[in-house]
Short mmCIF file of C-alpha atoms and ligand atoms in Angstrom, two decimals:
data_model
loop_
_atom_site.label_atom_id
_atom_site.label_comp_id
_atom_site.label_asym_id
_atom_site.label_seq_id
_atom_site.Cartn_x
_atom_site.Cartn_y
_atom_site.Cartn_z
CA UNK P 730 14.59 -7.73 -12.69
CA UNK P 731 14.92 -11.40 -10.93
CA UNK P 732 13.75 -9.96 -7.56
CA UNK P 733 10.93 -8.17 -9.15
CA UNK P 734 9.77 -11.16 -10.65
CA UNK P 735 10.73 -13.47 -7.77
CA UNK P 736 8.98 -11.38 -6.15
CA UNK P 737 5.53 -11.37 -8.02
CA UNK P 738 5.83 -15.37 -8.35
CA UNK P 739 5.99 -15.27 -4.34
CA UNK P 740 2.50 -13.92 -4.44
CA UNK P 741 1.38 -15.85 -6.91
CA UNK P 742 1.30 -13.48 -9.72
CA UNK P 743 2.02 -14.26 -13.12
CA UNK P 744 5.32 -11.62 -13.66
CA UNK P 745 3.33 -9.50 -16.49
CA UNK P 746 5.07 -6.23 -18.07
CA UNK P 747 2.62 -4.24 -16.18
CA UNK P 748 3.13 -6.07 -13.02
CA UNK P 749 6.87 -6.26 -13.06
CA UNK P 750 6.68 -1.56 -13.80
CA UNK P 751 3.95 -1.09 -10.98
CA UNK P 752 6.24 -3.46 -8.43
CA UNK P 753 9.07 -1.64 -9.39
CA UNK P 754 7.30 1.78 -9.16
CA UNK P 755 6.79 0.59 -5.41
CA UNK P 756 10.08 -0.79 -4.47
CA UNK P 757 11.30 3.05 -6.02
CA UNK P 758 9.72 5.03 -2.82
CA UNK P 759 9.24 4.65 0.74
CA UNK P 760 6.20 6.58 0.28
CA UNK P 761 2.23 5.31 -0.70
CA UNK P 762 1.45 5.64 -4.40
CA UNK P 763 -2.08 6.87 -6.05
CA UNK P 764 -3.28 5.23 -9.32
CA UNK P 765 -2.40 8.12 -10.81
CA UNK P 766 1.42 8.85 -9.34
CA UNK P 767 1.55 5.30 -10.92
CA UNK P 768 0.28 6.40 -13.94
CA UNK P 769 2.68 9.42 -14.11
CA UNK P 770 5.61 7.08 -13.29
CA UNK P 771 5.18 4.38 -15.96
CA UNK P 772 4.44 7.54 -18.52
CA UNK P 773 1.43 5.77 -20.61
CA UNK P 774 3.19 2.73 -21.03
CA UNK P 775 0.17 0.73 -19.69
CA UNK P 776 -3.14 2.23 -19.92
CA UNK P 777 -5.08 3.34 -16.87
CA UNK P 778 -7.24 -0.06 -17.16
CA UNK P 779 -4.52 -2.45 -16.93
CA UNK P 780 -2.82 -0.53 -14.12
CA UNK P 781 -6.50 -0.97 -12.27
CA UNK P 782 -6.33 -4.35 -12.51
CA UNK P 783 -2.61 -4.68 -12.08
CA UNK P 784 -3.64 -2.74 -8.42
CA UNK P 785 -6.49 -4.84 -7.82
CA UNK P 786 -4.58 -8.18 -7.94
CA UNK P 787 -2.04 -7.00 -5.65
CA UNK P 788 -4.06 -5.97 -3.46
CA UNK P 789 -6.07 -9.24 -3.53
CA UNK P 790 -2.64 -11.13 -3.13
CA UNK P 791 -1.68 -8.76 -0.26
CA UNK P 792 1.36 -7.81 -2.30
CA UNK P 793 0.29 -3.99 -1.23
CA UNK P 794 -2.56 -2.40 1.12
CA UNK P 795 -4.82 0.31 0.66
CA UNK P 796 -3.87 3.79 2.50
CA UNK P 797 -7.14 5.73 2.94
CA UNK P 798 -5.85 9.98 1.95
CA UNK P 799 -7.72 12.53 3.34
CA UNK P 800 -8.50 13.91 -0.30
CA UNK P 801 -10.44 11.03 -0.52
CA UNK P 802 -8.30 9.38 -3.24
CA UNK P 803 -6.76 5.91 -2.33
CA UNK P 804 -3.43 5.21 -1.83
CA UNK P 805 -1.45 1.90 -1.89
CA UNK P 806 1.52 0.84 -0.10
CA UNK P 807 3.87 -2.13 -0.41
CA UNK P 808 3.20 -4.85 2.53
CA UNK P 809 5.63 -4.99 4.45
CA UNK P 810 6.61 -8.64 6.62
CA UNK P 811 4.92 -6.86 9.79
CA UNK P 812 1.76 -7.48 7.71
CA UNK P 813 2.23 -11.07 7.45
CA UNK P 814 1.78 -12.11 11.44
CA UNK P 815 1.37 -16.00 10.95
CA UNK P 816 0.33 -17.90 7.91
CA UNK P 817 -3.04 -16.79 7.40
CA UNK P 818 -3.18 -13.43 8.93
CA UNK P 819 -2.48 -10.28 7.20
CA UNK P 820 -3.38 -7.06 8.79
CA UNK P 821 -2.73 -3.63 8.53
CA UNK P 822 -3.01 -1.97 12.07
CA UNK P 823 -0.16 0.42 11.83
CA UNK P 824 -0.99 4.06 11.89
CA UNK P 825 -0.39 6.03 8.33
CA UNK P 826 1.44 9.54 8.13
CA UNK P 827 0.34 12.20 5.97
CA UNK P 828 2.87 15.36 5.95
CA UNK P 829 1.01 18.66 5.00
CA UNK P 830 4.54 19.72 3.38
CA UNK P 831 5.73 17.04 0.93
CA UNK P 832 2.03 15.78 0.43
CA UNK P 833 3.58 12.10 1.02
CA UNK P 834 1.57 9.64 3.20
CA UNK P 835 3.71 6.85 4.64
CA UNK P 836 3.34 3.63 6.63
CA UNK P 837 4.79 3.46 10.51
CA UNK P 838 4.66 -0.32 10.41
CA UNK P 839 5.67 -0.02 14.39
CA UNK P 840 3.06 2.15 15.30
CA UNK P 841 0.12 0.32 16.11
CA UNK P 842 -3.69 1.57 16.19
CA UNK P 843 -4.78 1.15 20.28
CA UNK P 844 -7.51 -1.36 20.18
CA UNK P 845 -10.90 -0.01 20.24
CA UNK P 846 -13.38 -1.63 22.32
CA UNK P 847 -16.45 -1.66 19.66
CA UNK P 848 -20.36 -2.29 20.86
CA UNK P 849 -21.55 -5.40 21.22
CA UNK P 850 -22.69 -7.27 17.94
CA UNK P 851 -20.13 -5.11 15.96
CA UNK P 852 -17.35 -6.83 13.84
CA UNK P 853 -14.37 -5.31 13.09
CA UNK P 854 -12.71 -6.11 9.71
CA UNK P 855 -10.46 -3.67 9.50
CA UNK P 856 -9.20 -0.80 11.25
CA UNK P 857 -6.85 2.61 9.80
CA UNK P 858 -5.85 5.49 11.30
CA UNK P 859 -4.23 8.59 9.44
CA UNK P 860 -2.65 11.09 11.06
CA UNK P 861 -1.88 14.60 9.31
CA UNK P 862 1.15 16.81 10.43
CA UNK P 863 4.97 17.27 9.62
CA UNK P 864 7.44 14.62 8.42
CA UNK P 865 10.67 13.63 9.62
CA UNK P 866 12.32 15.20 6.40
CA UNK P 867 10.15 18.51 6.51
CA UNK P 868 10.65 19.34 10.11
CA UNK P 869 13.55 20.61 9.71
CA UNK P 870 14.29 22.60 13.42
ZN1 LIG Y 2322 -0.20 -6.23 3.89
ZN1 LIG Y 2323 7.13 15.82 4.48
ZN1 LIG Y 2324 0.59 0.97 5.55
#
């Protein structure tokens, strides 16, 4: 309970009931969570609105990152301290996992997108890469 709220108050987040669940709902799986996996976990004690918002400020706090799915649904993962390259700089340019078996997309923090050499005038802001195949766990030889 102290690290989960330590660890909101390190981001600047007030440690609300709903906070303190969705953190812990994080810190639970190595995997990226939907809204609604979230949902499913907490089992309605927050409503879907709060856990929105509870997303949203983490997100704006870089306390998670958005995971693009190829369902089209988002999916959120915890930031990691590879994210955090200097004081002001928080990126995400690690590739993303998706295994076809488990359905679980996760981050490979070490792998890191090539650079892409984009026209002239263009302006990158972000960058993500998922690739779709077999997990360690599932390929099982
Ligand atoms: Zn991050
Ligand atoms: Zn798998
Ligand atoms: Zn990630």
């Amino acid at each position: 309970m102290d690290t989960l709220e330590g660890h909101l108050t390190d981001f600047n987040l007030r440690p609300t009931a709903c906070r303190i669940e969705v953190l812990r709902a994080f810190e639970g799986v190595s995997f990226a969570l939907s809204q609604g996996d979230i949902e499913l976990k907490l089992q309605a004690a927050f409503d879907r609105v709060t856990i929105y918002r509870t997303l949203k400020s983490f997100l704006s706090q870089g306390l998670i990152h958005k995971v693009l799915d190829d369902q089209g649904g988002a999916k959120y993962a915890l930031c990691k301290d590879l994210c955090h390259q200097g004081e002001h700089v928080h990126q995400h340019d690690h590739v993303h996992f998706k295994c076809n078996a488990c359905g679980q997309t996760i981050c490979l923090e070490h792998v890191i997108i090539p650079k892409i050499q984009l026209p002239d005038k263009f302006l990158k802001q972000e960058s993500s890469l998922l690739i779709q195949g077999v997990c360690q766990d599932c390929n099982i030889a």
